PDB file of C-alpha atoms and ligand atoms in Angstrom:
ATOM      1  CA  MET A  16      35.914  45.838  39.738  1.00  0.00           C
ATOM      2  CA  LYS A  17      39.508  45.567  40.994  1.00  0.00           C
ATOM      3  CA  ARG A  18      41.943  48.273  39.895  1.00  0.00           C
ATOM      4  CA  ILE A  19      45.593  46.535  39.208  1.00  0.00           C
ATOM      5  CA  ALA A  20      48.521  48.039  38.331  1.00  0.00           C
ATOM      6  CA  VAL A  21      52.151  46.206  37.392  1.00  0.00           C
ATOM      7  CA  TYR A  22      55.460  47.620  38.163  1.00  0.00           C
ATOM      8  CA  PRO A  23      57.765  45.983  36.072  1.00  0.00           C
ATOM      9  CA  GLY A  24      61.772  46.130  36.160  1.00  0.00           C
ATOM     10  CA  SER A  25      64.745  43.984  36.472  1.00  0.00           C
ATOM     11  CA  PHE A  26      65.134  44.226  40.399  1.00  0.00           C
ATOM     12  CA  ASP A  27      68.665  43.220  40.432  1.00  0.00           C
ATOM     13  CA  PRO A  28      68.113  43.413  43.331  1.00  0.00           C
ATOM     14  CA  VAL A  29      65.008  44.977  45.081  1.00  0.00           C
ATOM     15  CA  THR A  30      66.297  48.235  46.664  1.00  0.00           C
ATOM     16  CA  TYR A  31      64.561  50.594  49.033  1.00  0.00           C
ATOM     17  CA  GLY A  32      63.721  52.839  46.284  1.00  0.00           C
ATOM     18  CA  HIS A  33      61.371  50.376  44.621  1.00  0.00           C
ATOM     19  CA  LEU A  34      59.922  49.385  47.686  1.00  0.00           C
ATOM     20  CA  ASP A  35      58.613  53.184  48.431  1.00  0.00           C
ATOM     21  CA  ILE A  36      57.140  53.275  44.849  1.00  0.00           C
ATOM     22  CA  VAL A  37      55.383  49.546  45.921  1.00  0.00           C
ATOM     23  CA  LYS A  38      53.995  51.310  49.016  1.00  0.00           C
ATOM     24  CA  ARG A  39      52.808  54.535  47.436  1.00  0.00           C
ATOM     25  CA  SER A  40      51.209  52.675  44.676  1.00  0.00           C
ATOM     26  CA  LEU A  41      49.273  50.735  46.555  1.00  0.00           C
ATOM     27  CA  GLU A  42      47.548  54.361  47.927  1.00  0.00           C
ATOM     28  CA  LEU A  43      46.249  54.453  44.448  1.00  0.00           C
ATOM     29  CA  PHE A  44      45.698  50.650  43.636  1.00  0.00           C
ATOM     30  CA  ASP A  45      43.611  48.034  45.074  1.00  0.00           C
ATOM     31  CA  GLN A  46      45.908  45.473  43.623  1.00  0.00           C
ATOM     32  CA  VAL A  47      50.067  46.078  42.901  1.00  0.00           C
ATOM     33  CA  ILE A  48      51.737  43.134  40.969  1.00  0.00           C
ATOM     34  CA  ILE A  49      55.602  43.443  40.779  1.00  0.00           C
ATOM     35  CA  ALA A  50      56.546  41.735  37.965  1.00  0.00           C
ATOM     36  CA  VAL A  51      60.179  40.606  37.613  1.00  0.00           C
ATOM     37  CA  LEU A  52      61.444  40.703  33.921  1.00  0.00           C
ATOM     38  CA  SER A  53      62.968  37.111  33.257  1.00  0.00           C
ATOM     39  CA  ASN A  54      64.981  37.640  30.177  1.00  0.00           C
ATOM     40  CA  THR A  55      67.938  35.702  29.061  1.00  0.00           C
ATOM     41  CA  MET A  56      69.223  38.473  26.682  1.00  0.00           C
ATOM     42  CA  LYS A  57      69.582  40.852  29.669  1.00  0.00           C
ATOM     43  CA  LYS A  58      72.357  40.367  32.027  1.00  0.00           C
ATOM     44  CA  SER A  59      71.736  40.153  35.420  1.00  0.00           C
ATOM     45  CA  LEU A  60      73.395  39.439  38.520  1.00  0.00           C
ATOM     46  CA  PHE A  61      70.466  37.124  40.259  1.00  0.00           C
ATOM     47  CA  THR A  62      68.411  34.905  38.291  1.00  0.00           C
ATOM     48  CA  ALA A  63      64.797  35.888  37.550  1.00  0.00           C
ATOM     49  CA  ASP A  64      63.877  33.164  40.459  1.00  0.00           C
ATOM     50  CA  GLU A  65      66.413  34.566  43.075  1.00  0.00           C
ATOM     51  CA  ARG A  66      64.856  37.966  42.173  1.00  0.00           C
ATOM     52  CA  TYR A  67      61.443  36.742  42.884  1.00  0.00           C
ATOM     53  CA  ASP A  68      62.398  35.113  46.263  1.00  0.00           C
ATOM     54  CA  MET A  69      63.975  38.424  47.223  1.00  0.00           C
ATOM     55  CA  LEU A  70      60.929  39.949  46.408  1.00  0.00           C
ATOM     56  CA  MET A  71      58.491  37.759  47.968  1.00  0.00           C
ATOM     57  CA  LYS A  72      60.327  38.190  51.268  1.00  0.00           C
ATOM     58  CA  VAL A  73      60.670  41.759  51.668  1.00  0.00           C
ATOM     59  CA  THR A  74      56.852  42.591  50.346  1.00  0.00           C
ATOM     60  CA  SER A  75      55.577  39.561  52.739  1.00  0.00           C
ATOM     61  CA  VAL A  76      54.139  42.505  55.119  1.00  0.00           C
ATOM     62  CA  LEU A  77      52.325  44.393  52.471  1.00  0.00           C
ATOM     63  CA  PRO A  78      48.737  43.603  51.657  1.00  0.00           C
ATOM     64  CA  ASN A  79      47.578  43.628  47.971  1.00  0.00           C
ATOM     65  CA  VAL A  80      50.925  42.862  46.586  1.00  0.00           C
ATOM     66  CA  GLN A  81      51.982  40.118  44.472  1.00  0.00           C
ATOM     67  CA  VAL A  82      55.063  39.280  42.681  1.00  0.00           C
ATOM     68  CA  ASP A  83      55.110  37.382  39.670  1.00  0.00           C
ATOM     69  CA  ILE A  84      57.779  37.035  36.748  1.00  0.00           C
ATOM     70  CA  PHE A  85      57.024  37.690  33.059  1.00  0.00           C
ATOM     71  CA  SER A  86      58.865  37.565  29.700  1.00  0.00           C
ATOM     72  CA  GLY A  87      57.222  38.607  26.499  1.00  0.00           C
ATOM     73  CA  LEU A  88      55.841  41.730  25.761  1.00  0.00           C
ATOM     74  CA  LEU A  89      55.137  43.674  28.947  1.00  0.00           C
ATOM     75  CA  VAL A  90      51.715  45.022  27.244  1.00  0.00           C
ATOM     76  CA  ASP A  91      50.481  41.411  26.925  1.00  0.00           C
ATOM     77  CA  TYR A  92      51.219  40.514  30.470  1.00  0.00           C
ATOM     78  CA  ILE A  93      49.456  43.512  31.538  1.00  0.00           C
ATOM     79  CA  LYS A  94      46.146  42.473  29.530  1.00  0.00           C
ATOM     80  CA  ASN A  95      46.409  38.803  30.912  1.00  0.00           C
ATOM     81  CA  LYS A  96      46.260  40.086  34.215  1.00  0.00           C
ATOM     82  CA  SER A  97      43.481  42.573  33.525  1.00  0.00           C
ATOM     83  CA  ALA A  98      45.594  45.416  34.586  1.00  0.00           C
ATOM     84  CA  ILE A  99      45.120  49.105  33.973  1.00  0.00           C
ATOM     85  CA  ALA A 100      48.303  50.825  34.384  1.00  0.00           C
ATOM     86  CA  ILE A 101      51.774  50.254  34.383  1.00  0.00           C
ATOM     87  CA  ILE A 102      54.063  51.945  36.974  1.00  0.00           C
ATOM     88  CA  LYS A 103      57.161  53.131  36.823  1.00  0.00           C
ATOM     89  CA  GLY A 104      59.883  54.986  39.258  1.00  0.00           C
ATOM     90  CA  LEU A 105      61.625  58.202  37.762  1.00  0.00           C
ATOM     91  CA  ARG A 106      64.813  59.308  39.610  1.00  0.00           C
ATOM     92  CA  ALA A 107      66.651  61.982  37.572  1.00  0.00           C
ATOM     93  CA  ILE A 108      66.184  63.435  34.104  1.00  0.00           C
ATOM     94  CA  SER A 109      68.775  61.013  32.880  1.00  0.00           C
ATOM     95  CA  ASP A 110      65.916  58.097  32.841  1.00  0.00           C
ATOM     96  CA  PHE A 111      63.165  59.935  31.290  1.00  0.00           C
ATOM     97  CA  GLU A 112      64.370  59.661  27.659  1.00  0.00           C
ATOM     98  CA  HIS A 113      64.322  55.656  27.830  1.00  0.00           C
ATOM     99  CA  GLU A 114      61.452  55.577  29.736  1.00  0.00           C
ATOM    100  CA  PHE A 115      59.233  58.079  27.914  1.00  0.00           C
ATOM    101  CA  GLN A 116      60.324  56.064  24.956  1.00  0.00           C
ATOM    102  CA  MET A 117      59.231  52.802  26.501  1.00  0.00           C
ATOM    103  CA  ALA A 118      55.959  54.315  27.641  1.00  0.00           C
ATOM    104  CA  LEU A 119      55.331  55.779  24.097  1.00  0.00           C
ATOM    105  CA  MET A 120      56.012  52.384  23.038  1.00  0.00           C
ATOM    106  CA  ASN A 121      53.620  50.498  25.477  1.00  0.00           C
ATOM    107  CA  LYS A 122      51.243  53.200  24.174  1.00  0.00           C
ATOM    108  CA  LYS A 123      51.230  52.428  20.760  1.00  0.00           C
ATOM    109  CA  LEU A 124      51.121  48.506  21.311  1.00  0.00           C
ATOM    110  CA  ASN A 125      48.325  48.967  23.923  1.00  0.00           C
ATOM    111  CA  PRO A 126      46.424  52.263  23.890  1.00  0.00           C
ATOM    112  CA  LYS A 127      44.270  51.102  26.669  1.00  0.00           C
ATOM    113  CA  ILE A 128      47.353  50.684  28.862  1.00  0.00           C
ATOM    114  CA  GLU A 129      48.341  53.831  31.062  1.00  0.00           C
ATOM    115  CA  THR A 130      51.855  54.441  32.223  1.00  0.00           C
ATOM    116  CA  LEU A 131      52.185  56.333  35.553  1.00  0.00           C
ATOM    117  CA  PHE A 132      55.132  57.930  36.176  1.00  0.00           C
ATOM    118  CA  MET A 133      55.672  58.312  39.898  1.00  0.00           C
ATOM    119  CA  MET A 134      58.901  60.631  40.975  1.00  0.00           C
ATOM    120  CA  THR A 135      61.125  58.838  43.413  1.00  0.00           C
ATOM    121  CA  ASN A 136      61.548  59.765  46.929  1.00  0.00           C
ATOM    122  CA  GLU A 137      64.002  62.694  47.219  1.00  0.00           C
ATOM    123  CA  LYS A 138      65.784  60.074  49.611  1.00  0.00           C
ATOM    124  CA  TYR A 139      66.470  57.346  47.269  1.00  0.00           C
ATOM    125  CA  LEU A 140      67.593  59.680  44.624  1.00  0.00           C
ATOM    126  CA  TYR A 141      70.764  58.611  43.419  1.00  0.00           C
ATOM    127  CA  LEU A 142      70.111  55.046  44.729  1.00  0.00           C
ATOM    128  CA  SER A 143      70.206  52.309  41.841  1.00  0.00           C
ATOM    129  CA  SER A 144      70.913  48.513  41.824  1.00  0.00           C
ATOM    130  CA  SER A 145      73.796  48.651  39.874  1.00  0.00           C
ATOM    131  CA  MET A 146      75.375  50.939  42.586  1.00  0.00           C
ATOM    132  CA  VAL A 147      74.351  48.907  45.044  1.00  0.00           C
ATOM    133  CA  LYS A 148      76.103  45.786  43.357  1.00  0.00           C
ATOM    134  CA  GLU A 149      79.291  47.723  43.054  1.00  0.00           C
ATOM    135  CA  ILE A 150      79.345  48.642  46.730  1.00  0.00           C
ATOM    136  CA  VAL A 151      78.799  45.006  48.064  1.00  0.00           C
ATOM    137  CA  GLU A 152      81.298  44.270  45.644  1.00  0.00           C
ATOM    138  CA  LEU A 153      83.846  46.412  47.098  1.00  0.00           C
ATOM    139  CA  LYS A 154      83.062  45.581  50.643  1.00  0.00           C
ATOM    140  CA  GLY A 155      80.591  48.465  51.605  1.00  0.00           C
ATOM    141  CA  ASN A 156      77.530  48.363  53.953  1.00  0.00           C
ATOM    142  CA  VAL A 157      74.456  48.564  51.827  1.00  0.00           C
ATOM    143  CA  LEU A 158      71.860  48.610  54.621  1.00  0.00           C
ATOM    144  CA  ASP A 159      70.716  52.043  54.172  1.00  0.00           C
ATOM    145  CA  PHE A 160      69.870  50.864  51.111  1.00  0.00           C
ATOM    146  CA  VAL A 161      68.228  47.431  50.732  1.00  0.00           C
ATOM    147  CA  PRO A 162      66.923  45.373  53.444  1.00  0.00           C
ATOM    148  CA  SER A 163      68.967  43.222  55.314  1.00  0.00           C
ATOM    149  CA  TYR A 164      67.977  39.850  53.615  1.00  0.00           C
ATOM    150  CA  VAL A 165      68.729  41.559  50.558  1.00  0.00           C
ATOM    151  CA  SER A 166      72.254  42.585  51.782  1.00  0.00           C
ATOM    152  CA  LYS A 167      72.913  39.069  52.958  1.00  0.00           C
ATOM    153  CA  LYS A 168      72.242  37.463  49.424  1.00  0.00           C
ATOM    154  CA  LEU A 169      74.516  39.826  47.373  1.00  0.00           C
ATOM    155  CA  LYS A 170      76.983  39.164  49.923  1.00  0.00           C
ATOM    156  CA  GLU A 171      76.343  35.276  49.234  1.00  0.00           C
ATOM    157  CA  LYS A 172      75.889  35.714  45.413  1.00  0.00           C
ATOM    158  CA  LEU A 173      79.256  37.889  45.588  1.00  0.00           C
ATOM    159  CA  ASN A 174      81.247  35.188  47.999  1.00  0.00           C
ATOM    160  CA  LEU A 175      81.761  37.652  50.664  1.00  0.00           C
ATOM    161  CA  ASN A 176      80.897  35.392  53.254  1.00  0.00           C
TER     162      ASN A 176
HETATM  163  O1  PNS B   1      64.089  47.611  35.676  1.00  0.00           O
HETATM  164  P1  PNS B   1      64.005  47.737  33.960  1.00  0.00           P
HETATM  165  O2  PNS B   1      65.566  47.153  33.391  1.00  0.00           O
HETATM  166  O3  PNS B   1      63.989  49.228  33.668  1.00  0.00           O
HETATM  167  O4  PNS B   1      62.837  47.338  33.482  1.00  0.00           O
HETATM  168  C1  PNS B   1      62.506  47.547  32.154  1.00  0.00           C
HETATM  169  C2  PNS B   1      61.175  46.306  31.796  1.00  0.00           C
HETATM  170  C3  PNS B   1      61.274  45.474  32.390  1.00  0.00           C
HETATM  171  C4  PNS B   1      60.307  47.545  32.350  1.00  0.00           C
HETATM  172  C5  PNS B   1      61.258  46.764  30.187  1.00  0.00           C
HETATM  173  O5  PNS B   1      62.626  46.047  29.786  1.00  0.00           O
HETATM  174  C6  PNS B   1      60.361  45.584  29.398  1.00  0.00           C
HETATM  175  O6  PNS B   1      59.080  46.253  29.846  1.00  0.00           O
HETATM  176  N1  PNS B   1      60.411  44.886  29.102  1.00  0.00           N
HETATM  177  C7  PNS B   1      59.591  43.652  28.524  1.00  0.00           C
HETATM  178  C8  PNS B   1      59.730  43.778  27.060  1.00  0.00           C
HETATM  179  C9  PNS B   1      58.867  44.724  26.370  1.00  0.00           C
HETATM  180  O7  PNS B   1      57.465  44.654  26.533  1.00  0.00           O
HETATM  181  N2  PNS B   1      59.206  45.729  25.173  1.00  0.00           N
HETATM  182  C10 PNS B   1      58.571  46.528  24.559  1.00  0.00           C
HETATM  183  C11 PNS B   1      57.993  47.654  25.026  1.00  0.00           C
HETATM  184  S1  PNS B   1      59.449  48.620  25.423  1.00  0.00           S
END
Protein backbone atom coordinates (compact mmCIF):
# COMPACT_ATOMS: atom_id res chain seq x y z
CA MET A 1 0.00 0.00 0.00
CA LYS A 2 1.18 3.49 -0.85
CA ARG A 3 2.31 5.56 2.14
CA ILE A 4 0.73 8.95 1.63
CA ALA A 5 1.39 12.09 3.69
CA VAL A 6 -0.39 15.41 3.60
CA TYR A 7 1.52 18.66 3.99
CA PRO A 8 -1.17 21.26 4.81
CA GLY A 9 -0.79 25.00 5.02
CA SER A 10 -1.74 28.42 3.80
CA PHE A 11 1.24 28.71 1.42
CA ASP A 12 0.59 32.43 0.99
CA PRO A 13 2.91 32.18 -0.95
CA VAL A 14 5.07 29.04 -1.08
CA THR A 15 8.73 29.64 -0.09
CA TYR A 16 11.97 27.67 -0.40
CA GLY A 17 11.41 26.68 3.24
CA HIS A 18 8.19 24.87 2.27
CA LEU A 19 9.83 23.27 -0.77
CA ASP A 20 12.66 21.96 1.40
CA ILE A 21 10.11 20.23 3.64
CA VAL A 22 8.33 18.74 0.61
CA LYS A 23 11.59 17.35 -0.84
CA ARG A 24 12.61 15.80 2.48
CA SER A 25 9.13 14.32 2.99
CA LEU A 26 9.45 12.55 -0.35
CA GLU A 27 12.33 10.52 1.14
CA LEU A 28 9.93 9.14 3.77
CA PHE A 29 6.64 8.71 1.90
CA ASP A 30 5.57 7.32 -1.49
CA GLN A 31 3.40 10.34 -2.16
CA VAL A 32 3.07 13.82 -0.66
CA ILE A 33 -0.09 15.83 -1.09
CA ILE A 34 0.39 19.56 -0.57
CA ALA A 35 -2.99 20.71 0.70
CA VAL A 36 -3.71 24.43 0.36
CA LEU A 37 -6.16 25.75 2.91
CA SER A 38 -9.14 27.47 1.36
CA ASN A 39 -10.67 29.35 4.23
CA THR A 40 -12.52 32.60 3.93
CA MET A 41 -12.03 33.31 7.65
CA LYS A 42 -8.26 33.45 7.31
CA LYS A 43 -7.03 36.55 5.49
CA SER A 44 -4.61 35.80 2.71
CA LEU A 45 -2.97 37.87 -0.02
CA PHE A 46 -3.48 35.26 -2.74
CA THR A 47 -6.67 33.34 -3.45
CA ALA A 48 -6.58 29.57 -2.93
CA ASP A 49 -6.50 29.12 -6.72
CA GLU A 50 -3.50 31.45 -7.05
CA ARG A 51 -1.65 29.68 -4.24
CA TYR A 52 -2.47 26.34 -5.91
CA ASP A 53 -1.19 27.63 -9.26
CA MET A 54 2.14 28.74 -7.76
CA LEU A 55 2.59 25.39 -5.99
CA MET A 56 1.78 23.47 -9.18
CA LYS A 57 4.34 25.49 -11.09
CA VAL A 58 7.18 25.18 -8.58
CA THR A 59 6.64 21.47 -7.78
CA SER A 60 6.16 20.33 -11.38
CA VAL A 61 9.69 18.86 -11.43
CA LEU A 62 9.16 16.84 -8.26
CA PRO A 63 7.92 13.26 -8.63
CA ASN A 64 5.12 11.90 -6.42
CA VAL A 65 3.83 15.32 -5.40
CA GLN A 66 0.21 16.28 -5.75
CA VAL A 67 -1.21 19.73 -5.05
CA ASP A 68 -4.77 20.14 -3.87
CA ILE A 69 -7.07 22.68 -2.23
CA PHE A 70 -8.93 21.69 0.91
CA SER A 71 -11.51 23.13 3.26
CA GLY A 72 -13.14 21.73 6.38
CA LEU A 73 -11.42 19.58 8.95
CA LEU A 74 -7.90 18.46 8.09
CA VAL A 75 -8.43 15.02 9.66
CA ASP A 76 -11.45 14.41 7.42
CA TYR A 77 -9.45 15.42 4.37
CA ILE A 78 -6.61 13.08 5.39
CA LYS A 79 -8.96 10.14 5.87
CA ASN A 80 -10.57 10.83 2.53
CA LYS A 81 -7.17 10.70 0.84
CA SER A 82 -6.17 7.50 2.71
CA ALA A 83 -3.11 9.32 4.04
CA ILE A 84 -1.34 8.21 7.21
CA ALA A 85 0.43 11.37 8.35
CA ILE A 86 0.35 15.13 8.55
CA ILE A 87 3.68 16.82 7.81
CA LYS A 88 4.45 20.12 9.51
CA GLY A 89 7.61 22.19 9.35
CA LEU A 90 8.96 23.72 12.55
CA ARG A 91 11.23 26.72 12.61
CA ALA A 92 11.75 28.33 15.99
CA ILE A 93 10.30 27.51 19.40
CA SER A 94 7.72 30.21 18.70
CA ASP A 95 6.08 27.87 16.16
CA PHE A 96 5.91 25.06 18.66
CA GLU A 97 3.06 26.00 20.98
CA HIS A 98 0.46 26.47 18.25
CA GLU A 99 1.69 23.47 16.26
CA PHE A 100 1.65 21.26 19.35
CA GLN A 101 -1.91 22.34 20.12
CA MET A 102 -3.06 21.58 16.56
CA ALA A 103 -1.29 18.20 16.58
CA LEU A 104 -2.95 17.20 19.87
CA MET A 105 -6.34 18.35 18.64
CA ASN A 106 -5.96 16.40 15.39
CA LYS A 107 -4.88 13.33 17.38
CA LYS A 108 -8.00 13.66 19.52
CA LEU A 109 -10.19 14.04 16.43
CA ASN A 110 -8.60 11.01 14.75
CA PRO A 111 -6.12 8.96 16.82
CA LYS A 112 -5.01 6.99 13.76
CA ILE A 113 -3.35 10.00 12.11
CA GLU A 114 0.20 10.93 13.10
CA THR A 115 1.65 14.42 12.88
CA LEU A 116 5.27 14.44 11.83
CA PHE A 117 7.27 17.57 12.66
CA MET A 118 10.23 18.23 10.48
CA MET A 119 12.84 20.72 11.62
CA THR A 120 13.43 23.39 9.04
CA ASN A 121 16.73 23.49 7.26
CA GLU A 122 18.84 26.05 9.16
CA LYS A 123 19.13 28.07 5.93
CA TYR A 124 15.41 28.86 6.25
CA LEU A 125 15.15 29.33 10.01
CA TYR A 126 14.20 32.99 9.70
CA LEU A 127 12.07 32.66 6.56
CA SER A 128 8.29 33.19 6.52
CA SER A 129 5.69 33.94 3.87
CA SER A 130 4.65 37.10 5.72
CA MET A 131 8.19 38.46 5.74
CA VAL A 132 8.54 37.71 2.04
CA LYS A 133 5.33 39.69 1.35
CA GLU A 134 6.60 42.62 3.43
CA ILE A 135 9.96 42.67 1.64
CA VAL A 136 8.28 42.70 -1.79
CA GLU A 137 5.90 45.44 -0.67
CA LEU A 138 8.93 47.50 0.35
CA LYS A 139 10.52 46.80 -3.04
CA GLY A 140 13.17 44.38 -1.81
CA ASN A 141 14.53 41.35 -3.64
CA VAL A 142 13.16 37.97 -2.49
CA LEU A 143 14.86 35.68 -5.01
CA ASP A 144 16.85 33.98 -2.23
CA PHE A 145 13.59 33.01 -0.54
CA VAL A 146 11.08 32.12 -3.26
CA PRO A 147 11.27 30.80 -6.86
CA SER A 148 11.29 33.50 -9.56
CA TYR A 149 7.72 32.61 -10.62
CA VAL A 150 6.48 33.36 -7.10
CA SER A 151 8.47 36.59 -6.93
CA LYS A 152 6.85 37.66 -10.22
CA LYS A 153 3.36 36.83 -8.93
CA LEU A 154 4.03 38.79 -5.74
CA LYS A 155 5.05 41.86 -7.72
CA GLU A 156 1.97 41.56 -9.93
CA LYS A 157 -0.28 41.18 -6.92
CA LEU A 158 1.21 44.16 -5.13
CA ASN A 159 1.19 46.26 -8.33
CA LEU A 160 4.94 46.70 -8.35
CA ASN A 161 5.56 45.96 -12.04
O1 LIG B 1 0.23 27.45 7.12
P1 LIG B 1 -0.60 27.41 8.37
O2 LIG B 1 -1.42 28.68 8.48
O3 LIG B 1 0.20 27.12 9.60
O4 LIG B 1 -1.64 26.19 8.19
C1 LIG B 1 -2.59 25.91 9.16
C2 LIG B 1 -3.44 24.68 8.79
C3 LIG B 1 -3.96 24.74 7.38
C4 LIG B 1 -2.60 23.44 8.95
C5 LIG B 1 -4.61 24.66 9.82
O5 LIG B 1 -5.24 25.89 9.82
C6 LIG B 1 -5.64 23.56 9.55
O6 LIG B 1 -5.36 22.40 9.66
N1 LIG B 1 -6.87 23.97 9.19
C7 LIG B 1 -7.97 23.07 8.91
C8 LIG B 1 -9.08 23.16 9.95
C9 LIG B 1 -8.93 22.14 11.06
O7 LIG B 1 -8.82 20.95 10.81
N2 LIG B 1 -8.96 22.62 12.32
C10 LIG B 1 -8.98 21.83 13.51
C11 LIG B 1 -7.68 21.20 13.92
S1 LIG B 1 -6.42 22.30 14.36
